[in-house]
CSV table of C-alpha atoms in Angstrom, one decimal:
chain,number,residue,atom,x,y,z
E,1,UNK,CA,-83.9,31.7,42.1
E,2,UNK,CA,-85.7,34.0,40.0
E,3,UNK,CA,-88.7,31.6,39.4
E,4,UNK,CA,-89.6,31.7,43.7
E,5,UNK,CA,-89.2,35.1,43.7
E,6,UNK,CA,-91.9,35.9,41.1
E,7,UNK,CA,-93.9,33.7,43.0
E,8,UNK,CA,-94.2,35.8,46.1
E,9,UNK,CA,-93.7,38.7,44.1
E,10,UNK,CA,-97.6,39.9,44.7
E,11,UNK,CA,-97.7,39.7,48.0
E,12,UNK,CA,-97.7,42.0,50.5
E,13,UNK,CA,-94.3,43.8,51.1
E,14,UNK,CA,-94.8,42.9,55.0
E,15,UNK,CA,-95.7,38.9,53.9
E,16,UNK,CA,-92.0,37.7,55.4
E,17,UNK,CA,-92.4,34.5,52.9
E,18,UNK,CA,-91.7,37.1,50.1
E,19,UNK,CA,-88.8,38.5,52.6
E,20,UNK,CA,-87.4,34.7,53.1
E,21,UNK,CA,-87.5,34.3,49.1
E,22,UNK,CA,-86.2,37.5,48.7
E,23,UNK,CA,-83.3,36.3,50.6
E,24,UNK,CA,-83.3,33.1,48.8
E,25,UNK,CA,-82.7,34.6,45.7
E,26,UNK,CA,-79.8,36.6,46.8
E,27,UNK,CA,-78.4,33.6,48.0
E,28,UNK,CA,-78.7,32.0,44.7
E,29,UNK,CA,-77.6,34.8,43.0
E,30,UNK,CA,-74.6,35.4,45.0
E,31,UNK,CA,-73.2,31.9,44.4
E,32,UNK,CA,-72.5,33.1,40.6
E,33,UNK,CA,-73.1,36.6,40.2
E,34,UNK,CA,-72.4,38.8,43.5
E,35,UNK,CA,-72.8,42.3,41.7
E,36,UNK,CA,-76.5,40.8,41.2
E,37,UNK,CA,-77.4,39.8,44.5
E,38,UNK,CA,-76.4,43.1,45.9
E,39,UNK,CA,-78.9,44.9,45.5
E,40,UNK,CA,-81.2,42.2,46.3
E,41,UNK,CA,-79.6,41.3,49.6
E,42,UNK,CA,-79.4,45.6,50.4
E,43,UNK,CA,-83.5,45.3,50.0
E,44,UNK,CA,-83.8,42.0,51.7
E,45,UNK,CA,-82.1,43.4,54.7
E,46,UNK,CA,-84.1,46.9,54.6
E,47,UNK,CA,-87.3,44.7,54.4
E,48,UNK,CA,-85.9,42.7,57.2
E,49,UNK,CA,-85.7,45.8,59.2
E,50,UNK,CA,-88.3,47.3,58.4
E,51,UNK,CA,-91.2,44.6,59.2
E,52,UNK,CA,-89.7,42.2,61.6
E,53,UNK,CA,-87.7,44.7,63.8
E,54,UNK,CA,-88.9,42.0,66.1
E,55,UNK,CA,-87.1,39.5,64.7
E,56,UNK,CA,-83.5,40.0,65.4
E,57,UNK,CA,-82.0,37.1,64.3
E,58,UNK,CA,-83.6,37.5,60.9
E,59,UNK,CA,-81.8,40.8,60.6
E,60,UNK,CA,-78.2,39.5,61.8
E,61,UNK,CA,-79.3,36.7,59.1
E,62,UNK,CA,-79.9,39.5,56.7
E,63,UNK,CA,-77.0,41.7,57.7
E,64,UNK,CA,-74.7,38.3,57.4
E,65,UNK,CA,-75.6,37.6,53.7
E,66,UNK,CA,-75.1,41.1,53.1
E,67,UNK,CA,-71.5,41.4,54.6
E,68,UNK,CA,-70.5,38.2,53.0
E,69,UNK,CA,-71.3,39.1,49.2
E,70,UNK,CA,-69.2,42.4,49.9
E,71,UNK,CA,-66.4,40.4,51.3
E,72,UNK,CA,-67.3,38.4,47.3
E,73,UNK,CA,-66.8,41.7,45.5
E,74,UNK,CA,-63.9,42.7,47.6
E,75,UNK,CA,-65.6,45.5,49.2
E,76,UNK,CA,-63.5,44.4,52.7
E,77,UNK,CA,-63.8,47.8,54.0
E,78,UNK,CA,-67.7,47.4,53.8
E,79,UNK,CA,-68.0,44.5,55.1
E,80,UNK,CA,-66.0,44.6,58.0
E,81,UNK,CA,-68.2,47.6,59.8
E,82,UNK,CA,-71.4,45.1,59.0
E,83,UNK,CA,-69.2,42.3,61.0
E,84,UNK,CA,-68.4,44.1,63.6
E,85,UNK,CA,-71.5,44.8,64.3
E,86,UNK,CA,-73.3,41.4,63.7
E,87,UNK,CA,-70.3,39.9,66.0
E,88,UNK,CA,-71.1,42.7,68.8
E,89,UNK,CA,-75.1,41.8,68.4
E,90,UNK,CA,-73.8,37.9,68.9
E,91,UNK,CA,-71.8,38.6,71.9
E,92,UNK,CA,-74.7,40.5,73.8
E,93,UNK,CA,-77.5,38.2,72.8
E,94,UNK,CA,-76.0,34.8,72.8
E,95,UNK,CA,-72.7,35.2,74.7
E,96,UNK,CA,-68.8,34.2,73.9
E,97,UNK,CA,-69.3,30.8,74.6
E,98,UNK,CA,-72.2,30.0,71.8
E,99,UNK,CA,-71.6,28.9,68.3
E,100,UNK,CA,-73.2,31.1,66.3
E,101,UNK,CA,-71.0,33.8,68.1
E,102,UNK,CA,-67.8,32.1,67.4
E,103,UNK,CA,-68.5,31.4,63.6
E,104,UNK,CA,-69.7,35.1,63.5
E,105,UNK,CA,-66.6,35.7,65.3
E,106,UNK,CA,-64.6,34.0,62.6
E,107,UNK,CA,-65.8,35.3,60.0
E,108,UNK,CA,-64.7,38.7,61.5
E,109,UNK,CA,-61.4,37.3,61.5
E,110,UNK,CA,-61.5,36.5,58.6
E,111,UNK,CA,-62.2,40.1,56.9
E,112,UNK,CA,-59.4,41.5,59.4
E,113,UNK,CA,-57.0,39.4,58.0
E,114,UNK,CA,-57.6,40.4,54.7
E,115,UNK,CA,-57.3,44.2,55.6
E,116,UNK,CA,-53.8,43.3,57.0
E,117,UNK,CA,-55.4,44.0,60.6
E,118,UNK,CA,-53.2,41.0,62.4
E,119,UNK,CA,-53.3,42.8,65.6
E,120,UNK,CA,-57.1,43.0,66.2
E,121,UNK,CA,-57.1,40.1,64.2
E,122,UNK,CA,-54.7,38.4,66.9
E,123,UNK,CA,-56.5,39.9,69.7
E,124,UNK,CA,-59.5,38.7,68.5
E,125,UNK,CA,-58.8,35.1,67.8
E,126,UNK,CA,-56.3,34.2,70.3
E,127,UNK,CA,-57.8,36.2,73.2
E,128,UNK,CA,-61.6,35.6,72.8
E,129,UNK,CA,-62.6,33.3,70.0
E,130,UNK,CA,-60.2,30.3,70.6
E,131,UNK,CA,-60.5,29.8,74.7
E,132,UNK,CA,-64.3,30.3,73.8
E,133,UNK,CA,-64.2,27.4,71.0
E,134,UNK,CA,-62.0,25.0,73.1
E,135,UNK,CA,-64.0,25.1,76.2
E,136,UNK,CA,-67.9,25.2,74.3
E,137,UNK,CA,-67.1,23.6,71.9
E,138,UNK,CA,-63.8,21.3,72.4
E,139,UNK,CA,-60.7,21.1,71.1
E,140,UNK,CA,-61.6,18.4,68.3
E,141,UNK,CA,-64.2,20.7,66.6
E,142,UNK,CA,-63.8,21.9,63.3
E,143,UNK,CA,-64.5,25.5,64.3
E,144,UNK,CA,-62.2,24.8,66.9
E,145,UNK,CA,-59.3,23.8,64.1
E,146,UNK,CA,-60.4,26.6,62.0
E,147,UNK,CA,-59.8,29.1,64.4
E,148,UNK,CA,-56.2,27.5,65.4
E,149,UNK,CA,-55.4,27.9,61.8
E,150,UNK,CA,-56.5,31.2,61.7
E,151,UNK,CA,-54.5,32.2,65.0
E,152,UNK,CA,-51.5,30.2,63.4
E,153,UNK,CA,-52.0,32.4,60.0
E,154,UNK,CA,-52.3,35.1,61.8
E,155,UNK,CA,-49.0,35.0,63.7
E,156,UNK,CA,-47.2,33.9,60.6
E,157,UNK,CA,-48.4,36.5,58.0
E,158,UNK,CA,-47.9,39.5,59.5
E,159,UNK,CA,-45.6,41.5,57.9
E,160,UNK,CA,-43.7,42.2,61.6
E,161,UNK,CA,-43.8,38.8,63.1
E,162,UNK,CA,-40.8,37.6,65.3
E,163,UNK,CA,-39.5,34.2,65.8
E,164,UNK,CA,-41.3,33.7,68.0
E,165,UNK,CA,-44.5,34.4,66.4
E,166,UNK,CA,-43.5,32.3,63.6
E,167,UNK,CA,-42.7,29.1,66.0
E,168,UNK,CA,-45.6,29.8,67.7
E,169,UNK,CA,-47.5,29.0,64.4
E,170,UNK,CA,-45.7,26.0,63.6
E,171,UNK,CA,-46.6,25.1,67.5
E,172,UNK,CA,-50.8,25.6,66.8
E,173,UNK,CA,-50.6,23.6,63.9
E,174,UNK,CA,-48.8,20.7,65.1
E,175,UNK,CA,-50.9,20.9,68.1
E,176,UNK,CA,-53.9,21.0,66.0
E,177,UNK,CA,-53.2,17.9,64.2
């Protein structure tokens, strides 16, 4: 927490152990008090950018922790441009097929499902994240189940879901255990 921080608080703005415990603290802070780590996270990220433009998956890390404590404050809105982006980053750099893309992936999901955004929200989990799980990383993976509940949620929570939507949930979950 605060105690790190004011340990690498004198060095150099371009020292990335004072970015890393920067980002340590707002991951602290977020846990408890999200509104706090705001602002930290916001300067975490610019640092990020800033002195290890190099360093890509630093930033995605940054822009991640960022995105998350909006989605904590309810600032969906926010957060799903920064995930949409972090999941467009994964898919160039890493693929469909790798993990960190699928949970990135999810996580996108995830923030269009609370928007109410069940189409994209279908089309993204059904169409690309799923087939992309199941074949990487197999149908017994717990990413793998999260992402058939998800579908399954999906189908069954939109406000204009059919029948066949709705049995085609009940068929994902059975399936899935």
């Amino acid at each position: 927490g605060w105690a790190g921080w004011k340990t690498y608080l004198g060095r150099s703005d371009t020292d990335w152990v004072r970015c890393n415990a920067m980002g340590v603290l707002g991951g602290a802070l977020r846990e408890s008090r999200p509104e706090e780590a705001l602002p930290v996270l916001e300067a975490n990220l610019a640092m990020r950018q800033r002195f290890g433009s190099h360093n890509e998956h630093g930033i995605l890390a940054g822009q991640t922790s960022l995105a998350s404590c909006l989605s904590d404050l309810g600032r969906q809105e926010e957060a799903l441009v920064l995930k949409r982006e972090i999941y467009a980053k994964e898919v160039a750099s890493l693929g469909f097929s790798h993990i960190d893309t699928i949970l990135d992936g999810t996580n996108l999901a995830n923030t269009l499902c609370n928007l109410a955004l069940w189409e994209e929200a279908r089309t993204l989990t059904g169409d690309q994240l799923l087939p992309a799980a199941q074949q990487s990383l197999g149908a017994d993976h717990d990413l793998t189940l999260r992402l058939n509940e998800t579908l399954a949620l999906v189908l069954f929570n939109n406000p204009d879901c059919t029948r066949d939507d709705v049995l085609e949930a009940e068929t994902i979950l059975q399936d899935a255990l």
